[in-house]
Coordinates of C-alpha atoms in Angstrom, one line a residue:
X1 CA 58.0 -64.9 33.7
X2 CA 58.5 -68.9 34.1
X3 CA 54.5 -70.5 32.9
X4 CA 53.7 -72.2 36.2
X5 CA 55.1 -69.3 38.1
X6 CA 52.0 -67.0 35.4
X7 CA 49.6 -69.3 36.1
X8 CA 50.0 -68.6 40.0
X9 CA 49.9 -65.1 40.2
X10 CA 46.9 -65.2 37.5
X11 CA 44.7 -66.9 39.2
X12 CA 45.5 -64.9 42.4
X13 CA 44.8 -62.1 41.1
X14 CA 41.4 -63.1 40.7
X15 CA 41.1 -64.4 43.7
X16 CA 42.4 -61.0 46.0
X17 CA 40.6 -58.5 43.3
X18 CA 36.9 -61.1 44.1
X19 CA 37.9 -60.5 48.2
X20 CA 38.2 -56.4 47.5
X21 CA 35.2 -56.5 45.8
X22 CA 33.0 -57.6 48.5
X23 CA 34.7 -55.9 51.3
X24 CA 34.7 -53.2 49.5
X25 CA 31.0 -53.4 49.3
X26 CA 30.5 -54.0 53.0
X27 CA 32.9 -51.4 54.5
X28 CA 30.3 -48.9 51.9
X29 CA 27.5 -50.7 53.9
X30 CA 29.0 -49.9 57.2
X31 CA 30.2 -46.9 56.9
X32 CA 27.0 -45.6 56.4
X33 CA 25.9 -47.5 59.5
X34 CA 24.9 -51.1 58.0
X35 CA 26.4 -53.1 60.5
X36 CA 27.0 -51.5 63.4
X37 CA 27.3 -54.8 65.6
X38 CA 29.7 -56.3 63.8
X39 CA 32.1 -53.8 63.2
X40 CA 35.5 -53.1 61.1
X41 CA 36.3 -55.7 61.5
X42 CA 33.4 -57.8 62.0
X43 CA 32.2 -56.4 58.6
X44 CA 36.1 -57.9 56.9
X45 CA 34.7 -61.2 58.2
X46 CA 31.7 -61.2 56.8
X47 CA 33.1 -60.2 53.2
X48 CA 35.6 -63.8 53.1
X49 CA 32.2 -65.7 54.4
X50 CA 30.3 -64.4 51.7
X51 CA 33.5 -65.1 49.0
X52 CA 34.1 -68.6 50.0
X53 CA 29.5 -68.9 50.4
X54 CA 29.7 -67.8 46.7
X55 CA 32.6 -69.6 45.5
X56 CA 30.0 -73.0 47.2
X57 CA 31.8 -73.9 50.2
X58 CA 29.4 -74.9 52.5
X59 CA 29.1 -72.4 55.5
X60 CA 28.1 -73.5 59.1
X61 CA 26.3 -71.3 61.9
X62 CA 27.0 -71.8 65.5
X63 CA 24.2 -69.5 67.0
X64 CA 22.3 -66.7 66.4
X65 CA 21.4 -63.6 67.7
X66 CA 23.6 -64.8 70.9
X67 CA 21.5 -67.9 70.6
X68 CA 22.5 -71.8 70.2
X69 CA 21.8 -73.9 67.1
X70 CA 21.5 -77.5 68.8
X71 CA 23.5 -79.1 66.3
X72 CA 24.8 -76.0 64.9
X73 CA 22.8 -75.0 60.6
X74 CA 24.2 -75.0 57.7
X75 CA 24.0 -72.7 54.9
X76 CA 25.0 -74.7 51.3
X77 CA 22.1 -71.7 49.0
X78 CA 25.0 -70.6 47.0
X79 CA 24.1 -66.6 45.1
X80 CA 25.4 -67.9 41.7
X81 CA 24.9 -64.2 41.1
X82 CA 27.8 -64.1 43.0
X83 CA 29.9 -66.6 41.8
X84 CA 29.5 -64.8 38.4
X85 CA 32.2 -62.1 39.3
X86 CA 35.2 -65.1 40.3
X87 CA 34.0 -67.2 37.1
X88 CA 34.1 -63.5 35.2
X89 CA 37.6 -62.6 36.4
X90 CA 38.6 -65.9 36.2
X91 CA 38.0 -65.8 32.3
X92 CA 39.5 -63.3 31.5
X93 CA 43.1 -64.9 33.4
X94 CA 42.8 -67.1 31.1
X95 CA 42.6 -66.0 28.1
X96 CA 46.1 -64.3 29.7
X97 CA 47.9 -67.4 30.5
X98 CA 46.6 -68.6 27.0
X99 CA 47.7 -66.5 24.8
X100 CA 51.5 -66.5 26.9
X101 CA 51.6 -70.9 26.1
X102 CA 52.4 -72.3 22.8
X103 CA 49.4 -75.3 21.7
X104 CA 49.9 -77.8 24.2
X105 CA 51.3 -75.7 27.2
X106 CA 47.8 -74.6 28.8
X107 CA 47.5 -77.5 31.2
X108 CA 51.0 -76.0 33.1
X109 CA 49.7 -72.6 34.5
X110 CA 46.6 -73.5 35.2
X111 CA 47.3 -76.9 37.1
X112 CA 49.3 -73.9 39.3
X113 CA 46.9 -71.3 39.6
X114 CA 44.9 -74.4 40.6
X115 CA 46.9 -75.2 43.3
X116 CA 47.4 -70.6 44.2
X117 CA 43.6 -70.1 44.2
X118 CA 42.9 -73.5 46.7
X119 CA 45.5 -72.7 48.7
X120 CA 44.4 -68.9 49.2
X121 CA 40.7 -70.5 50.3
X122 CA 42.3 -72.2 52.4
X123 CA 44.0 -69.6 53.6
X124 CA 41.1 -67.6 53.8
X125 CA 38.3 -69.8 55.5
X126 CA 41.5 -69.6 58.5
X127 CA 40.7 -65.7 59.0
X128 CA 37.2 -65.7 58.5
X129 CA 36.1 -67.4 60.9
X130 CA 34.2 -66.5 64.8
X131 CA 32.8 -68.3 67.3
X132 CA 29.7 -66.9 65.6
X133 CA 30.5 -68.6 62.0
X134 CA 33.3 -71.1 60.7
X135 CA 33.8 -72.7 57.1
X136 CA 36.8 -76.6 56.5
X137 CA 39.3 -75.2 55.0
X138 CA 39.7 -78.6 53.1
X139 CA 36.6 -78.1 51.3
X140 CA 37.3 -74.2 51.4
X141 CA 40.2 -74.9 48.8
X142 CA 38.3 -77.1 46.8
X143 CA 34.1 -76.3 46.6
X144 CA 36.6 -73.1 45.3
X145 CA 38.4 -74.9 42.2
X146 CA 35.1 -75.6 40.5
X147 CA 33.8 -71.6 39.5
X148 CA 37.9 -70.8 39.3
X149 CA 39.0 -73.9 37.3
X150 CA 36.0 -73.1 34.9
X151 CA 36.3 -69.8 33.9
X152 CA 40.6 -70.5 33.6
X153 CA 38.7 -74.0 30.8
X154 CA 36.4 -71.0 29.2
X155 CA 38.4 -68.5 28.6
X156 CA 42.0 -70.7 27.3
X157 CA 39.3 -72.2 24.7
X158 CA 38.4 -69.0 23.8
X159 CA 41.7 -68.1 22.6
X160 CA 42.1 -70.6 20.7
X161 CA 38.9 -72.3 20.0
X162 CA 40.5 -76.1 20.1
X163 CA 40.4 -77.4 23.2
X164 CA 43.4 -79.2 21.0
X165 CA 44.9 -76.2 22.2
X166 CA 44.5 -76.3 26.2
X167 CA 43.7 -80.2 26.5
X168 CA 47.1 -81.0 24.4
X169 CA 44.8 -83.5 22.6
X170 CA 45.2 -83.1 18.5
X171 CA 41.3 -84.4 17.8
X172 CA 41.3 -83.7 13.9
X173 CA 44.0 -86.4 13.8
X174 CA 41.9 -88.5 15.5
X175 CA 38.7 -88.5 13.6
X176 CA 41.1 -88.3 10.1
X177 CA 41.6 -91.1 10.8
X178 CA 38.0 -92.7 11.4
X179 CA 35.5 -93.6 8.6
X180 CA 33.1 -91.6 7.1
X181 CA 29.6 -93.2 9.7
X182 CA 32.3 -92.5 12.1
X183 CA 32.4 -88.7 11.9
X184 CA 28.4 -88.9 10.9
X185 CA 28.2 -90.7 13.8
X186 CA 30.1 -87.4 14.8
X187 CA 28.0 -84.2 13.6
X188 CA 25.4 -85.7 14.1
X189 CA 25.8 -86.0 18.3
X190 CA 28.0 -82.4 18.4
X191 CA 24.9 -80.8 16.4
X192 CA 21.8 -83.0 19.2
X193 CA 24.2 -81.5 22.2
X194 CA 23.9 -78.1 20.5
X195 CA 20.1 -77.8 20.0
X196 CA 19.6 -78.5 23.8
X197 CA 22.4 -76.4 24.8
X198 CA 20.4 -74.0 23.0
X199 CA 17.7 -75.4 24.7
X200 CA 18.0 -74.9 27.7
X201 CA 19.4 -71.1 27.4
X202 CA 16.5 -69.9 25.8
X203 CA 15.0 -71.9 28.4
X204 CA 16.5 -69.7 30.5
X205 CA 15.5 -66.6 29.2
X206 CA 11.9 -67.7 29.4
X207 CA 12.4 -68.0 33.4
X208 CA 13.9 -64.4 33.2
X209 CA 10.6 -62.7 31.2
X210 CA 8.5 -64.2 33.5
X211 CA 10.5 -63.8 36.6
X212 CA 10.5 -59.2 34.8
X213 CA 7.2 -59.7 34.5
X214 CA 5.7 -60.2 37.7
X215 CA 8.3 -58.7 39.3
X216 CA 6.8 -55.9 37.6
X217 CA 3.3 -56.4 37.7
X218 CA 3.8 -57.2 41.6
X219 CA 6.1 -53.6 42.0
X220 CA 4.1 -52.0 44.8
X221 CA 3.6 -55.4 46.7
X222 CA 7.9 -54.9 46.8
X223 CA 8.2 -51.4 47.7
X224 CA 5.8 -52.0 50.4
X225 CA 8.1 -54.4 52.2
X226 CA 11.5 -52.5 51.4
X227 CA 8.9 -49.7 53.1
X228 CA 8.8 -52.2 56.1
X229 CA 11.4 -52.7 56.9
X230 CA 12.5 -49.5 57.2
X231 CA 16.4 -50.0 57.2
X232 CA 17.1 -46.9 55.4
X233 CA 19.8 -45.9 52.7
X234 CA 22.3 -48.4 53.8
X235 CA 20.4 -51.9 54.3
X236 CA 18.2 -51.4 51.4
X237 CA 21.4 -51.1 50.1
X238 CA 22.7 -54.0 50.8
X239 CA 19.2 -55.9 50.5
X240 CA 19.8 -54.7 46.4
X241 CA 23.0 -56.0 46.5
X242 CA 21.8 -59.5 47.7
X243 CA 19.0 -60.4 46.2
X244 CA 21.3 -59.0 42.8
X245 CA 23.2 -62.2 44.0
X246 CA 20.4 -64.7 44.3
X247 CA 19.3 -63.1 40.1
X248 CA 20.1 -66.1 38.5
X249 CA 18.7 -68.6 41.6
X250 CA 15.8 -66.4 41.7
X251 CA 15.0 -67.3 37.3
X252 CA 15.6 -70.5 38.2
X253 CA 13.1 -70.7 39.7
X254 CA 10.4 -68.9 37.6
X255 CA 11.9 -71.8 35.0
X256 CA 11.2 -74.3 37.5
X257 CA 7.6 -72.3 38.6
X258 CA 6.8 -72.1 34.5
X259 CA 7.7 -75.9 33.9
X260 CA 5.4 -77.6 36.2
X261 CA 7.5 -78.4 38.5
X262 CA 7.8 -75.5 40.8
X263 CA 9.8 -74.8 44.3
X264 CA 10.2 -75.1 47.5
X265 CA 9.8 -72.0 50.1
X266 CA 10.6 -74.1 53.8
X267 CA 10.5 -77.5 54.2
X268 CA 7.1 -79.2 53.5
X269 CA 5.4 -76.1 51.0
X270 CA 5.6 -75.9 47.5
X271 CA 4.5 -73.2 44.8
X272 CA 4.5 -74.3 42.0
X273 CA 0.7 -74.1 39.0
X274 CA -1.0 -76.5 40.1
X275 CA -0.4 -76.0 44.0
X276 CA 0.6 -73.6 46.5
X277 CA 0.9 -74.7 49.7
X278 CA 3.0 -72.1 51.7
X279 CA 4.1 -70.8 55.3
X280 CA 5.0 -67.8 56.2
X281 CA 8.8 -66.2 54.6
X282 CA 11.2 -63.8 55.2
X283 CA 10.9 -60.9 54.8
X284 CA 12.7 -60.4 52.0
X285 CA 10.9 -58.3 48.9
X286 CA 11.7 -60.1 46.2
X287 CA 9.2 -62.5 47.0
X288 CA 6.1 -60.1 47.6
X289 CA 6.3 -61.1 44.4
X290 CA 5.1 -64.6 44.5
X291 CA 2.1 -65.3 41.8
X292 CA -1.5 -65.5 44.2
X293 CA -4.6 -66.3 44.1
X294 CA -6.0 -69.4 41.9
X295 CA -2.6 -71.6 40.3
X296 CA -4.4 -73.2 38.2
X297 CA -5.7 -70.0 35.9
X298 CA -1.7 -69.5 34.5
X299 CA -1.0 -72.9 33.8
X300 CA -1.9 -72.3 30.5
X301 CA 0.3 -69.7 29.8
X302 CA 2.9 -70.3 31.6
X303 CA 3.3 -74.0 30.1
X304 CA 4.3 -72.7 27.0
X305 CA 6.9 -70.7 27.6
X306 CA 9.6 -74.3 28.2
X307 CA 7.4 -75.7 24.7
X308 CA 8.1 -72.9 22.8
X309 CA 12.2 -73.1 23.9
X310 CA 12.6 -77.2 22.2
X311 CA 10.6 -75.2 19.3
X312 CA 13.4 -73.5 18.4
X313 CA 16.2 -75.3 19.1
X314 CA 13.9 -78.7 17.1
X315 CA 14.1 -75.4 14.4
X316 CA 17.9 -75.0 14.6
X317 CA 18.1 -78.1 13.8
X318 CA 16.2 -78.3 11.1
X319 CA 18.2 -75.9 9.5
X320 CA 22.0 -77.2 10.6
X321 CA 20.8 -80.5 8.4
X322 CA 23.0 -82.8 10.7
X323 CA 20.7 -85.8 10.9
X324 CA 22.2 -88.6 10.2
X325 CA 20.9 -90.3 12.2
X326 CA 18.0 -89.8 9.2
X327 CA 20.2 -90.8 6.7
X328 CA 21.6 -94.3 8.6
X329 CA 17.6 -96.4 9.9
X330 CA 16.6 -94.6 5.4
X331 CA 20.2 -97.7 3.7
X332 CA 18.9 -99.6 6.6
X333 CA 15.3 -99.9 6.8
X334 CA 12.9 -99.6 3.3
X335 CA 9.8 -97.4 5.2
X336 CA 10.7 -94.5 4.6
X337 CA 7.5 -93.1 6.9
X338 CA 9.0 -94.9 9.8
X339 CA 12.3 -93.8 9.2
X340 CA 11.1 -90.5 9.5
X341 CA 8.9 -91.0 12.3
X342 CA 11.7 -93.1 14.7
X343 CA 14.5 -90.7 13.7
X344 CA 11.9 -87.4 14.9
X345 CA 11.1 -89.5 18.1
X346 CA 14.6 -90.5 18.7
X347 CA 16.3 -87.0 18.0
X348 CA 13.9 -85.1 19.4
X349 CA 14.3 -87.3 22.8
X350 CA 17.9 -86.8 22.8
X351 CA 17.7 -82.7 22.0
X352 CA 15.1 -82.9 25.5
X353 CA 17.4 -85.2 27.6
X354 CA 20.1 -82.8 26.8
X355 CA 18.6 -79.4 27.8
X356 CA 16.3 -80.5 30.0
X357 CA 19.7 -82.1 32.1
X358 CA 22.0 -79.3 31.4
X359 CA 18.7 -77.1 33.2
X360 CA 17.8 -79.4 36.1
X361 CA 21.7 -79.1 36.7
X362 CA 21.7 -75.2 37.0
X363 CA 18.5 -76.0 39.3
X364 CA 20.3 -78.1 41.7
X365 CA 22.7 -76.1 41.8
X366 CA 20.1 -72.8 43.0
X367 CA 18.6 -75.0 45.9
X368 CA 19.9 -75.0 48.9
X369 CA 19.6 -74.2 53.6
X370 CA 19.9 -71.7 55.0
X371 CA 20.7 -73.7 57.9
X372 CA 17.5 -72.1 60.2
X373 CA 14.8 -73.4 61.2
X374 CA 13.0 -74.3 58.4
X375 CA 14.5 -73.0 55.5
X376 CA 16.5 -75.9 55.3
X377 CA 14.7 -76.8 51.4
X378 CA 14.6 -73.7 49.5
X379 CA 14.6 -73.5 45.1
X380 CA 14.0 -76.7 43.2
X381 CA 14.4 -79.8 42.9
X382 CA 16.2 -81.7 40.0
X383 CA 15.1 -84.8 40.0
X384 CA 11.5 -83.2 39.7
X385 CA 12.2 -80.3 37.1
X386 CA 13.8 -82.7 34.9
X387 CA 11.0 -85.2 33.5
X388 CA 8.7 -81.6 33.1
X389 CA 11.1 -80.1 31.6
X390 CA 12.1 -83.3 29.1
X391 CA 8.7 -83.4 27.9
X392 CA 7.7 -80.2 27.2
X393 CA 10.7 -79.0 25.2
X394 CA 10.2 -83.3 23.3
X395 CA 6.9 -82.2 22.1
X396 CA 8.6 -78.3 20.9
X397 CA 11.6 -79.8 19.9
X398 CA 9.7 -82.5 17.2
X399 CA 7.1 -79.1 16.6
X400 CA 9.8 -77.4 15.7
X401 CA 11.6 -80.2 13.4
X402 CA 8.2 -81.4 12.1
X403 CA 8.1 -77.5 10.6
X404 CA 11.1 -76.3 9.6
X405 CA 10.4 -76.3 5.9
X406 CA 8.0 -74.7 6.3
X407 CA 8.3 -72.1 8.8
X408 CA 12.0 -71.5 6.2
X409 CA 8.9 -71.1 2.8
X410 CA 10.2 -74.3 1.9
X411 CA 8.3 -78.1 1.5
X412 CA 9.3 -81.3 2.1
X413 CA 8.9 -81.2 -1.6
X414 CA 11.5 -78.9 -2.6
X415 CA 14.3 -81.6 -0.6
X416 CA 13.6 -85.3 -1.2
X417 CA 16.3 -87.2 -0.1
X418 CA 17.2 -91.0 -1.7
X419 CA 17.6 -93.8 0.5
X420 CA 21.3 -92.8 0.9
X421 CA 20.7 -90.9 1.9
X422 CA 21.6 -87.6 -0.4
X423 CA 19.8 -85.3 -2.6
X424 CA 17.3 -86.5 -5.6
X425 CA 16.0 -84.5 -7.7
X426 CA 12.4 -84.0 -7.4
X427 CA 10.2 -85.6 -9.3
X428 CA 7.3 -83.4 -10.1
X429 CA 10.1 -81.2 -11.1
X430 CA 11.6 -84.9 -12.8
X431 CA 7.9 -85.2 -15.1
X432 CA 8.8 -81.4 -16.4
X433 CA 10.8 -81.8 -17.4
X434 CA 10.5 -85.2 -19.3
X435 CA 7.2 -83.0 -21.0
X436 CA 8.6 -80.0 -22.0
X437 CA 10.8 -82.2 -23.8
X438 CA 8.4 -84.4 -24.7
X439 CA 6.6 -80.8 -26.6
X440 CA 10.6 -79.7 -28.5
X441 CA 12.8 -81.3 -30.9
X442 CA 15.6 -81.7 -28.5
X443 CA 14.7 -85.2 -27.1
X444 CA 17.4 -86.0 -24.5
X445 CA 15.8 -84.7 -20.8
X446 CA 18.8 -82.1 -18.2
X447 CA 20.8 -84.0 -16.8
X448 CA 21.8 -82.9 -12.9
X449 CA 25.8 -83.1 -12.6
X450 CA 27.4 -85.0 -9.8
X451 CA 28.9 -82.1 -6.9
X452 CA 32.6 -84.6 -6.4
X453 CA 34.2 -85.2 -9.5
X454 CA 31.6 -83.1 -11.8
X455 CA 31.1 -86.4 -13.8
X456 CA 27.0 -86.3 -15.3
X457 CA 25.5 -89.5 -16.1
X458 CA 24.9 -88.7 -19.8
X459 CA 29.0 -87.5 -20.8
X460 CA 31.7 -89.7 -22.6
X461 CA 33.6 -86.9 -22.9
X462 CA 37.2 -86.0 -21.1
X463 CA 36.6 -85.6 -17.2
X464 CA 33.0 -88.0 -17.5
X465 CA 34.7 -91.0 -16.0
X466 CA 32.8 -92.4 -12.9
X467 CA 35.4 -92.3 -10.1
X468 CA 37.2 -95.5 -8.7
X469 CA 34.5 -97.6 -6.8
X470 CA 31.6 -96.2 -8.3
X471 CA 29.1 -98.3 -9.9
X472 CA 28.0 -97.0 -12.3
X473 CA 24.1 -99.0 -13.3
X474 CA 22.9 -98.1 -16.5
X475 CA 19.4 -99.3 -17.7
X476 CA 16.3 -98.2 -20.7
X477 CA 16.4 -95.4 -20.6
X478 CA 18.0 -94.6 -16.9
X479 CA 21.6 -93.7 -16.6
X480 CA 22.0 -93.8 -12.1
X481 CA 25.5 -93.6 -11.0
X482 CA 26.0 -94.0 -6.9
X483 CA 29.5 -93.2 -5.2
X484 CA 32.1 -95.3 -4.2
X485 CA 32.8 -97.1 -0.5
X486 CA 33.4 -93.8 1.9
X487 CA 33.5 -91.1 -0.5
X488 CA 30.7 -89.5 0.3
X489 CA 30.8 -86.9 3.1
X490 CA 27.1 -87.2 3.3
X491 CA 24.4 -84.8 2.7
X492 CA 26.2 -81.2 3.9
X493 CA 23.8 -77.5 4.0
X494 CA 24.0 -76.6 0.7
X495 CA 25.6 -79.1 -0.8
X496 CA 24.9 -80.5 -4.0
X497 CA 24.3 -84.1 -4.4
X498 CA 26.8 -87.2 -4.9
X499 CA 24.1 -88.6 -7.0
X500 CA 22.6 -87.4 -10.0
X501 CA 19.3 -89.6 -11.1
X502 CA 18.2 -88.6 -14.4
X503 CA 16.0 -90.1 -17.1
X504 CA 16.9 -89.7 -20.5
X505 CA 20.1 -92.0 -22.8
X506 CA 23.3 -89.6 -23.5
X507 CA 23.4 -86.9 -25.7
X508 CA 25.4 -88.1 -29.4
X509 CA 28.7 -87.2 -30.0
X510 CA 29.7 -87.9 -26.3
X511 CA 28.9 -84.4 -25.2
X512 CA 26.4 -83.4 -21.7
X513 CA 23.5 -83.8 -22.4
X514 CA 21.4 -80.1 -23.0
X515 CA 17.8 -79.1 -24.0
X516 CA 16.5 -76.2 -24.9
X517 CA 13.1 -75.0 -25.6
X518 CA 14.7 -73.6 -29.9
X519 CA 13.1 -74.4 -33.0
X520 CA 9.6 -76.6 -34.0
X521 CA 8.8 -78.7 -36.3
X522 CA 5.6 -79.3 -37.1
X523 CA 5.3 -83.2 -35.3
X524 CA 7.1 -82.2 -32.1
X525 CA 4.3 -79.2 -32.2
X526 CA 1.6 -81.5 -32.9
X527 CA 2.8 -84.3 -31.2
X528 CA 2.7 -81.2 -27.6
X529 CA -0.5 -80.1 -28.3
X530 CA -1.8 -84.2 -27.9
X531 CA -0.1 -84.0 -25.2
X532 CA -1.8 -81.2 -23.0
X533 CA -5.0 -83.3 -24.7
X534 CA -4.3 -85.5 -21.8
X535 CA -6.2 -86.5 -19.1
X536 CA -5.7 -85.2 -15.6
X537 CA -6.2 -89.3 -14.5
X538 CA -3.3 -90.1 -16.7
X539 CA -1.2 -87.9 -15.9
X540 CA -1.4 -89.0 -12.4
X541 CA -1.1 -92.9 -13.5
X542 CA 2.0 -92.2 -15.5
X543 CA 3.5 -90.2 -12.3
X544 CA 3.0 -92.4 -10.0
X545 CA 4.3 -95.1 -12.6
X546 CA 7.4 -92.7 -12.7
X547 CA 7.6 -92.7 -8.5
X548 CA 7.7 -96.0 -8.4
X549 CA 10.2 -96.9 -11.0
X550 CA 12.2 -94.1 -9.5
X551 CA 12.2 -95.5 -5.7
X552 CA 13.0 -99.0 -6.9
X553 CA 15.9 -97.5 -8.8
X554 CA 17.1 -95.5 -5.8
X555 CA 16.0 -99.0 -3.0
X556 CA 18.2 -100.8 -5.5
X557 CA 21.7 -98.4 -5.8
X558 CA 20.8 -98.9 -2.1
X559 CA 21.7 -102.5 -1.8
X560 CA 24.5 -103.1 -4.1
X561 CA 25.8 -99.7 -2.5
X562 CA 25.4 -101.5 1.2
X563 CA 27.0 -104.6 -0.2
X564 CA 30.2 -103.1 -1.5
X565 CA 31.1 -102.0 1.9
X566 CA 30.5 -105.4 3.8
X567 CA 32.8 -106.5 0.7
X568 CA 35.2 -104.1 1.1
X569 CA 35.4 -103.9 5.3

């Protein structure tokens, strides 16, 4: 089968299966005695209208119960739960199409299938039109492409795990031609996007938890509404199905309520943890679970949920180890405390902006109108959710990023980064090694090995020569090896640092330096006892002096590396 034809067939199957599922459900309700005034034909028309509404197509209502509406009402409140049906079916179709394509061929069957899907939606809009309800065919065709197109793209990507295979663009080769700083920037941006996505998912999960708790707490009210309606088995089935269709909407409404922004249930109404102004509500069982009484009593408990979502995102970003913005600032600015605060502030703002932006987008989709009376403003407003949720995610992300090392049971002192953004030996560890070396007959102190090239600062044998472009600066009892331009790949998680700093001269004989707790002579033992007798104040002064010398050497190495890169550029 040609690829274009296969794309059309796969997506038409998606459209037909989704429409048949809705028709079977409404047909079962009609057969059980529901929709008695509609009949079999009216139930099929209703199935087509609901299918179009699930794709986001606006449905125009001309009259209700024989009463003509002035100017007509437009239903734009999309049941997102029903929208997941064509989206999920399109994911399966996208996977099947991707398996039949070679690399870069996915777009041909994709666009062919989109054309067929849009034409099918326009045909359904024409066939489901009645005197009371109608859908514009052009708008139906365009809106139907959104869930189906996104689902097909997600399915194609899930097979290859590469946008290059789906879109035909080789991004990997392009990234290889960029500079090291560009790759660092790309890694940082991608880590921020993933952290923001995690914050959005965690926030939506908190909204689902809040909805489940309030439904369980007010379950007696929900059952009372069912009993008052008295619709029988058929009506209860249709009503429950309708509520399941709006379940994602209600989860997003609960999240908007937890952020403090709240949501509307009609023009001029609002419900939030700080205020509640509601008018007469429709007999919808799930709405009986709305909190009543003083909303301020619930505010402290619910406002912490988005903060916890931000804390999770900040912790994840700390574990990912891709904060190259902090690395770049540490190179450019000498004040480490200032660069840490500034980079942390900017990073949590970026994460919060991504997370709150994604949530604001889906809350915008959950908002709409029923087109009747004052029910023209239902759901949260995205422009209110974005600042509220953004502020709460930023606070949580800052806490998660700062507390991340302690949550991992390791403090910041266990990972010391030099001015170039690479991991340096711990000051305390270096001092302890120097003290141990003074107590032994082995003069040299331990020298960490460099990651790239296998170079040790005290080696003079084969393989110990620094790579081309590296600058070696030696001073009194100190050896510093710095990488040349574009040779370091930046600090990565689990990677050994590319710079080695030691406090001892090379070992004689050309071998690598090593230290041992070997045999002691009387003189070394006496020196050890003398050092153990030093006061605590002298030890602190010596440690301060060593740290000052080390910081000076790091800043000098950073300036030399920057000058080398600028000269080569």
